[in-house]
Coordinates of C-alpha atoms in Angstrom, one line a residue:
X223 CA -35.0 -41.8 60.6
X224 CA -34.8 -43.3 57.4
X225 CA -32.9 -46.6 57.0
X226 CA -30.5 -45.0 54.8
X227 CA -29.8 -42.4 57.2
X228 CA -29.4 -44.9 59.9
X229 CA -27.0 -47.1 57.7
X230 CA -24.9 -43.9 56.7
X231 CA -24.6 -42.9 60.4
X232 CA -23.4 -46.4 61.6
X233 CA -21.2 -46.8 58.7
X234 CA -17.9 -47.1 60.5
X235 CA -19.4 -50.4 62.5
X236 CA -20.4 -51.7 58.9
X237 CA -16.9 -51.2 57.7
X238 CA -15.3 -53.2 60.6
X239 CA -17.8 -56.0 60.2
X240 CA -17.0 -56.4 56.4
X241 CA -13.3 -56.1 56.8
X242 CA -13.5 -58.9 59.7
X243 CA -15.7 -61.3 57.5
X244 CA -13.4 -60.3 54.4
X245 CA -10.3 -61.8 56.2
X246 CA -12.1 -65.2 56.8
X247 CA -14.0 -65.7 53.8
X248 CA -12.9 -67.3 50.8
X249 CA -11.3 -65.1 48.3
X250 CA -14.4 -65.1 45.8
X251 CA -16.8 -64.6 48.5
X252 CA -14.8 -61.7 49.8
X253 CA -14.6 -59.9 46.4
X254 CA -18.4 -60.4 46.1
X255 CA -18.9 -58.9 49.7
X256 CA -16.4 -56.0 49.1
X257 CA -18.3 -55.2 45.8
X258 CA -22.0 -55.5 47.6
X259 CA -20.7 -53.0 50.1
X260 CA -19.4 -50.5 47.3
X261 CA -22.8 -50.7 45.7
X262 CA -24.5 -50.3 49.1
X263 CA -22.1 -47.0 50.0
X264 CA -22.7 -45.4 46.2
X265 CA -26.7 -45.8 47.2
X266 CA -26.5 -44.5 50.7
X267 CA -23.8 -41.9 50.8
X268 CA -25.3 -38.2 50.6
X269 CA -24.9 -36.8 47.5
X270 CA -23.4 -33.7 49.3
X271 CA -20.0 -35.8 50.1
X272 CA -18.3 -34.5 47.3
X273 CA -18.5 -30.8 48.2
X274 CA -17.0 -31.7 52.1
X275 CA -13.4 -31.4 51.3
X276 CA -12.0 -29.1 54.1
X277 CA -10.9 -25.7 53.2
X278 CA -7.2 -26.1 53.6
X279 CA -7.5 -28.6 50.6
X280 CA -8.7 -25.5 48.4
X281 CA -5.7 -23.4 49.9
X282 CA -3.3 -26.0 49.1
X283 CA -4.6 -27.0 45.5
X284 CA -5.0 -23.3 44.3
X285 CA -1.4 -22.3 45.7
X286 CA 0.2 -25.5 44.5
X287 CA -1.9 -27.9 42.2
X288 CA -3.5 -25.8 40.0
X289 CA -0.6 -23.9 38.9
X290 CA 1.5 -26.7 38.1
X291 CA -1.4 -28.4 36.2
X292 CA -2.3 -25.0 34.4
X293 CA 1.2 -25.1 33.2
X294 CA 0.5 -28.5 31.4
X295 CA -2.8 -27.1 30.0
X296 CA -4.9 -28.7 32.6
X297 CA -7.5 -26.4 34.5
X298 CA -9.3 -29.1 36.0
X299 CA -10.0 -32.5 35.3
X300 CA -13.4 -31.7 33.6
X301 CA -12.1 -29.0 31.6
X302 CA -9.1 -31.3 30.3
X303 CA -11.5 -34.1 29.0
X304 CA -13.8 -31.3 27.5
X305 CA -10.9 -29.7 25.5
X306 CA -9.5 -33.2 24.4
X307 CA -13.1 -34.1 23.2
X308 CA -13.0 -30.7 21.2
X309 CA -9.7 -31.5 19.8
X310 CA -11.0 -34.9 18.3
X311 CA -14.0 -32.9 16.8
X312 CA -11.4 -30.4 15.3
X313 CA -9.6 -33.6 13.8
X314 CA -12.7 -34.2 11.7
X315 CA -14.4 -37.1 14.3
X316 CA -18.1 -35.6 13.8
X317 CA -19.8 -36.7 15.9
X318 CA -17.1 -37.6 18.2
X319 CA -17.9 -40.9 20.3
X320 CA -17.1 -40.4 23.8
X321 CA -17.1 -43.2 26.3
X322 CA -17.2 -42.8 30.0
X323 CA -16.5 -45.7 32.5
X324 CA -17.4 -45.9 36.1
X325 CA -19.5 -42.8 36.0
X326 CA -21.6 -42.9 39.2
X327 CA -24.8 -40.7 38.7
X328 CA -22.9 -39.2 35.7
X329 CA -23.1 -35.4 36.9
X330 CA -19.8 -34.7 35.0
X331 CA -20.9 -36.2 31.7
X332 CA -24.3 -34.7 31.7
X333 CA -22.1 -31.4 32.3
X334 CA -19.7 -32.1 29.2
X335 CA -23.0 -32.7 27.1
X336 CA -24.5 -29.3 27.8
X337 CA -21.0 -27.6 27.2
X338 CA -20.5 -29.6 23.9
X339 CA -24.1 -28.9 22.8
X340 CA -23.9 -25.2 23.7
X341 CA -20.6 -25.2 21.6
X342 CA -22.2 -26.6 18.7
X343 CA -19.7 -29.6 19.1
X344 CA -21.3 -32.8 17.6
X345 CA -20.8 -35.7 20.0
X346 CA -22.5 -38.6 21.7
X347 CA -21.6 -39.9 25.1
X348 CA -22.3 -43.4 26.4
X349 CA -21.9 -43.9 30.0
X350 CA -21.0 -47.0 31.9
X351 CA -21.5 -47.8 35.6
X352 CA -22.1 -51.1 37.4
X353 CA -25.0 -49.7 39.5
X354 CA -28.1 -49.8 37.3
X355 CA -30.2 -47.5 39.9
X356 CA -27.5 -44.7 39.0
X357 CA -27.7 -45.3 35.4
X358 CA -31.8 -44.7 35.7
X359 CA -30.8 -41.6 37.6
X360 CA -28.5 -40.2 34.9
X361 CA -30.9 -41.0 32.3
X362 CA -33.8 -39.0 34.0
X363 CA -31.1 -36.3 34.9
X364 CA -30.0 -36.0 31.0
X365 CA -33.7 -35.7 30.0
X366 CA -34.4 -33.0 32.2
X367 CA -31.5 -31.2 31.0
X368 CA -32.2 -31.9 27.5
X369 CA -29.2 -33.8 26.6
X370 CA -30.7 -37.1 26.5
X371 CA -30.6 -37.2 22.6
X372 CA -26.8 -37.0 23.1
X373 CA -26.1 -39.7 25.8
X374 CA -26.6 -43.1 26.5
X375 CA -26.5 -45.1 29.7
X376 CA -25.4 -48.8 30.4
X377 CA -25.2 -50.9 33.5
X378 CA -22.1 -53.0 33.1
X379 CA -19.6 -55.0 35.1
X380 CA -16.2 -53.6 33.8
X381 CA -14.6 -56.5 35.7
X382 CA -15.6 -58.5 32.8
X383 CA -14.3 -58.2 29.2
X384 CA -16.1 -56.1 26.9
X385 CA -15.7 -54.7 23.3
X386 CA -17.7 -51.6 22.4
X387 CA -18.1 -49.8 19.0
X388 CA -14.9 -47.8 18.3
X389 CA -14.7 -44.9 20.6
X390 CA -12.8 -41.7 19.8
X391 CA -12.4 -40.7 23.5
X392 CA -12.6 -42.7 26.4
X393 CA -12.8 -41.0 29.9
X394 CA -12.0 -43.0 33.3
X395 CA -12.5 -40.7 36.0
X396 CA -11.5 -41.7 39.5
X397 CA -12.8 -45.3 38.6
X398 CA -9.4 -47.4 38.0
X399 CA -8.8 -47.7 41.6
X400 CA -12.2 -49.5 42.1
X401 CA -11.6 -52.0 39.6
X402 CA -10.4 -55.8 40.7
X403 CA -9.5 -57.1 37.1
X404 CA -7.5 -54.4 35.7
X405 CA -5.7 -56.3 33.1
X406 CA -9.0 -57.2 31.8
X407 CA -10.4 -53.8 32.0
X408 CA -7.3 -52.2 30.4
X409 CA -7.5 -54.8 27.4
X410 CA -11.3 -54.1 27.1
X411 CA -10.3 -50.2 27.0
X412 CA -7.8 -51.0 24.2
X413 CA -10.4 -53.2 22.1
X414 CA -13.0 -50.3 22.2
X415 CA -10.6 -47.2 21.4
X416 CA -10.3 -46.2 17.8
X417 CA -6.8 -46.6 16.2
X418 CA -6.2 -42.4 16.6
X419 CA -8.4 -42.5 19.9
X420 CA -7.3 -40.9 23.4
X421 CA -7.7 -42.6 26.8
X422 CA -8.1 -39.8 29.5
X423 CA -7.8 -40.3 33.2
X424 CA -7.9 -38.5 36.5
X425 CA -7.2 -41.3 39.3
X426 CA -5.5 -42.5 42.4
X427 CA -2.4 -44.4 41.7
X428 CA -0.9 -44.6 45.3
X429 CA -0.9 -47.8 47.6
X430 CA -3.7 -50.1 47.7
X431 CA -6.5 -49.3 49.9
X432 CA -5.1 -45.7 50.2
X433 CA -2.6 -46.8 52.6
X434 CA 0.7 -45.0 52.7
X435 CA 4.1 -46.3 51.2
X436 CA 6.9 -46.7 53.7
X437 CA 8.9 -43.6 52.7
X438 CA 5.7 -41.8 52.7
X439 CA 4.4 -42.7 56.3
X440 CA 7.8 -41.7 57.5
X441 CA 7.3 -38.2 56.7
X442 CA 3.8 -38.2 57.6
X443 CA 4.8 -39.6 61.0
X444 CA 7.6 -36.9 61.4
X445 CA 5.2 -33.9 60.8
X446 CA 2.5 -35.7 63.0
X447 CA 4.9 -35.9 65.9
X448 CA 5.3 -32.0 65.8
X449 CA 1.5 -31.1 65.9
X450 CA -0.1 -30.0 68.9
X451 CA -2.8 -32.3 70.1
X452 CA -5.5 -30.1 68.7
X453 CA -4.3 -30.7 65.3
X454 CA -4.1 -34.5 65.7
X455 CA -7.7 -34.9 66.0
X456 CA -9.0 -38.0 63.6
X457 CA -12.8 -37.5 62.3
X458 CA -12.5 -41.0 61.6
X459 CA -12.0 -42.1 65.1
X460 CA -13.5 -39.0 66.4
X461 CA -10.4 -38.7 68.7
X462 CA -6.8 -37.3 69.2
X463 CA -4.2 -39.9 67.7
X464 CA -0.6 -39.7 69.0
X465 CA 0.4 -41.4 65.4
X466 CA -1.1 -40.9 62.3
X467 CA -3.3 -44.2 61.7
X468 CA -3.7 -45.2 58.1
X469 CA -6.6 -47.0 57.0
X470 CA -7.0 -49.8 54.3
X471 CA -10.0 -48.8 52.7
X472 CA -10.0 -51.9 50.4
X473 CA -10.6 -54.2 53.5
X474 CA -14.2 -53.4 53.5
X475 CA -14.7 -52.3 49.7
X476 CA -13.0 -52.1 46.4
X477 CA -12.0 -48.6 47.4
X478 CA -8.3 -48.4 46.1
X479 CA -8.2 -52.3 45.6
X480 CA -5.3 -52.2 43.2
X481 CA -4.6 -48.7 42.9
X482 CA -0.7 -49.4 43.0
X483 CA -0.9 -51.6 39.7
X484 CA -2.9 -49.0 37.7
X485 CA -0.2 -47.3 36.0
X486 CA 1.7 -50.6 35.2
X487 CA -1.6 -52.2 33.9
X488 CA -1.9 -49.2 31.6
X489 CA 1.6 -49.2 30.1
X490 CA 1.1 -52.9 29.1
X491 CA -1.7 -51.7 26.8
X492 CA -0.9 -48.2 26.0
X493 CA 1.7 -45.5 25.8
X494 CA 1.3 -42.4 27.7
X495 CA 0.9 -39.0 26.0
X496 CA 0.8 -37.1 29.1
X497 CA 1.6 -38.2 32.7
X498 CA 1.0 -35.9 35.4
X499 CA 1.5 -37.2 38.9
X500 CA 1.0 -35.3 42.2
X501 CA 0.4 -35.4 46.0
X502 CA 1.8 -38.2 48.5
X503 CA 2.7 -36.9 52.0
X504 CA 0.6 -33.7 51.7
X505 CA -2.5 -36.0 51.3
X506 CA -3.6 -36.8 54.8
X507 CA -3.2 -33.2 56.0
X508 CA -5.7 -32.0 53.3
X509 CA -8.5 -34.7 53.2
X510 CA -11.3 -34.9 55.1
X511 CA -10.2 -36.9 58.0
X512 CA -7.6 -34.6 59.2
X513 CA -7.8 -31.5 57.2
X514 CA -10.5 -29.9 58.9
X515 CA -7.8 -29.3 61.6
X516 CA -6.2 -26.5 59.7
X517 CA -7.4 -23.3 58.9
X518 CA -6.4 -21.6 55.8
X519 CA -7.0 -18.1 57.3
X520 CA -4.4 -19.0 59.9
X521 CA -0.8 -17.9 59.0
X522 CA 0.7 -20.9 60.9
X523 CA -1.8 -23.3 59.3
X524 CA -0.5 -22.0 56.2
X525 CA 3.0 -22.4 56.9
X526 CA 2.6 -25.8 58.0
X527 CA 0.9 -26.7 54.5
X528 CA 3.6 -24.9 52.5
X529 CA 6.1 -26.7 54.5
X530 CA 4.7 -30.4 53.8
X531 CA 3.9 -29.6 50.5
X532 CA 7.9 -28.7 49.8
X533 CA 9.4 -31.4 51.3
X534 CA 6.5 -33.6 49.2
X535 CA 7.3 -32.1 46.0
X536 CA 10.9 -32.5 46.4
X537 CA 10.6 -36.0 47.3
X538 CA 8.4 -36.5 44.3
X539 CA 10.4 -34.7 41.8
X540 CA 13.8 -36.5 42.9
X541 CA 12.3 -40.0 42.9
X542 CA 12.2 -40.8 46.4
X543 CA 8.7 -42.2 46.3
X544 CA 5.7 -42.2 44.1
X545 CA 2.9 -40.2 43.8
X546 CA -0.7 -41.1 44.8
X547 CA -2.6 -39.3 42.1
X548 CA -2.5 -38.6 38.2
X549 CA -3.9 -36.9 35.3
X550 CA -3.2 -38.9 32.0
X551 CA -3.8 -39.1 28.4
X552 CA -2.9 -42.3 26.7
X553 CA -2.9 -43.6 23.0
X554 CA -2.4 -46.7 21.4
X555 CA 1.1 -48.3 21.3
X556 CA 3.0 -46.8 18.9
X557 CA 0.4 -43.8 18.3
X558 CA 2.0 -41.1 20.5
X559 CA 3.6 -38.7 17.5
X560 CA 4.9 -36.1 19.7
X561 CA 7.2 -36.3 22.6
X562 CA 5.4 -37.6 25.4
X563 CA 4.8 -35.1 28.7
X564 CA 5.5 -36.2 32.0
X565 CA 5.6 -34.0 35.2
X566 CA 7.7 -34.7 37.5
X567 CA 8.6 -38.3 36.4
X568 CA 7.9 -40.8 33.7
X569 CA 5.1 -43.6 34.1
X570 CA 7.8 -46.1 33.9
X571 CA 9.7 -44.5 36.6
X572 CA 6.4 -44.2 38.8
X573 CA 6.2 -47.9 38.5
X574 CA 9.9 -48.7 39.2
X575 CA 9.4 -46.5 42.5
X576 CA 6.1 -48.1 43.3
X577 CA 7.8 -51.6 43.0
X578 CA 10.7 -50.2 45.6
X579 CA 8.3 -49.3 48.0
X580 CA 5.9 -52.5 47.6
X581 CA 9.4 -54.4 48.2
X582 CA 9.8 -52.2 51.5
X583 CA 6.2 -53.2 52.6
X584 CA 7.6 -57.0 52.2
X585 CA 10.7 -56.8 53.9
X586 CA 8.6 -55.0 57.0
X587 CA 6.2 -58.0 57.1
X588 CA 9.0 -60.3 57.2

């Protein structure tokens, strides 16, 4: 057994050890430890992990998420990014200067470069990630797939201020929720965006560490109590749980470290042209820990997911609690020329709901 395989198989012990150390170390040392753990995780986690969502996620996303997104012109985050790059090219920005931040091994970005090349769209994509090994791997992939001339790769810590040559399109795909110095990062993005440029993102914007907000957890626990024992098996603990047990992933890494602050930090530097937020109480039942307990071919399981989604969607649309995910397009302050699109609520309303839930967590602690 290789060292990486051994480390991956014993990751739960490592997570608990890091979480315990992070509680007693000084703040600076704790942040460095979590950052180191995250870098190690990206090196050790098998690449196939991205394809291991449970089948019930596909049922929910195709039945509910995809139709809602399609009405907003979004078929997937990747196609959304591609269409916005092509729009920029149509507006006369050639070659389109694209910056993608927090890219990992750049699988999506290499795919975008291939599609743009095939469509005859002149573009250059700069990829940034804090992991030099992943940048080297990405450069090799781009070379093998004959798009290296259209791409550049740079290892950089985005918690530190930067200002790059002006970019027409900036993509932050599932990365904001890994950033500790969000205010600095958002200012760096602002300083690196052309006056008419667009910032695009698909990200997680729920409670820090991917915990549940109080009102979200109330709904989750209510449904959990109704489930038969077989449906309450938690793969994280490899055991049946009498109650759903939220896990603070920010305790041992930068996973979701400041997720709840993302929208507010973006509002301080940009205006939202599009803000599509979705998913809260439904999330635990369709992700990896619990989702494999449900079979999309079983009518009873379909009905359960339908019911949870209905109550979740109603709560989100009426502003009972904020969503945990977003797809968004933003521009410089004052640069949004058409009526902003928001579904189901505005970014400002999301921030207000987040503050309400944050206050509830503080009152519970008190």
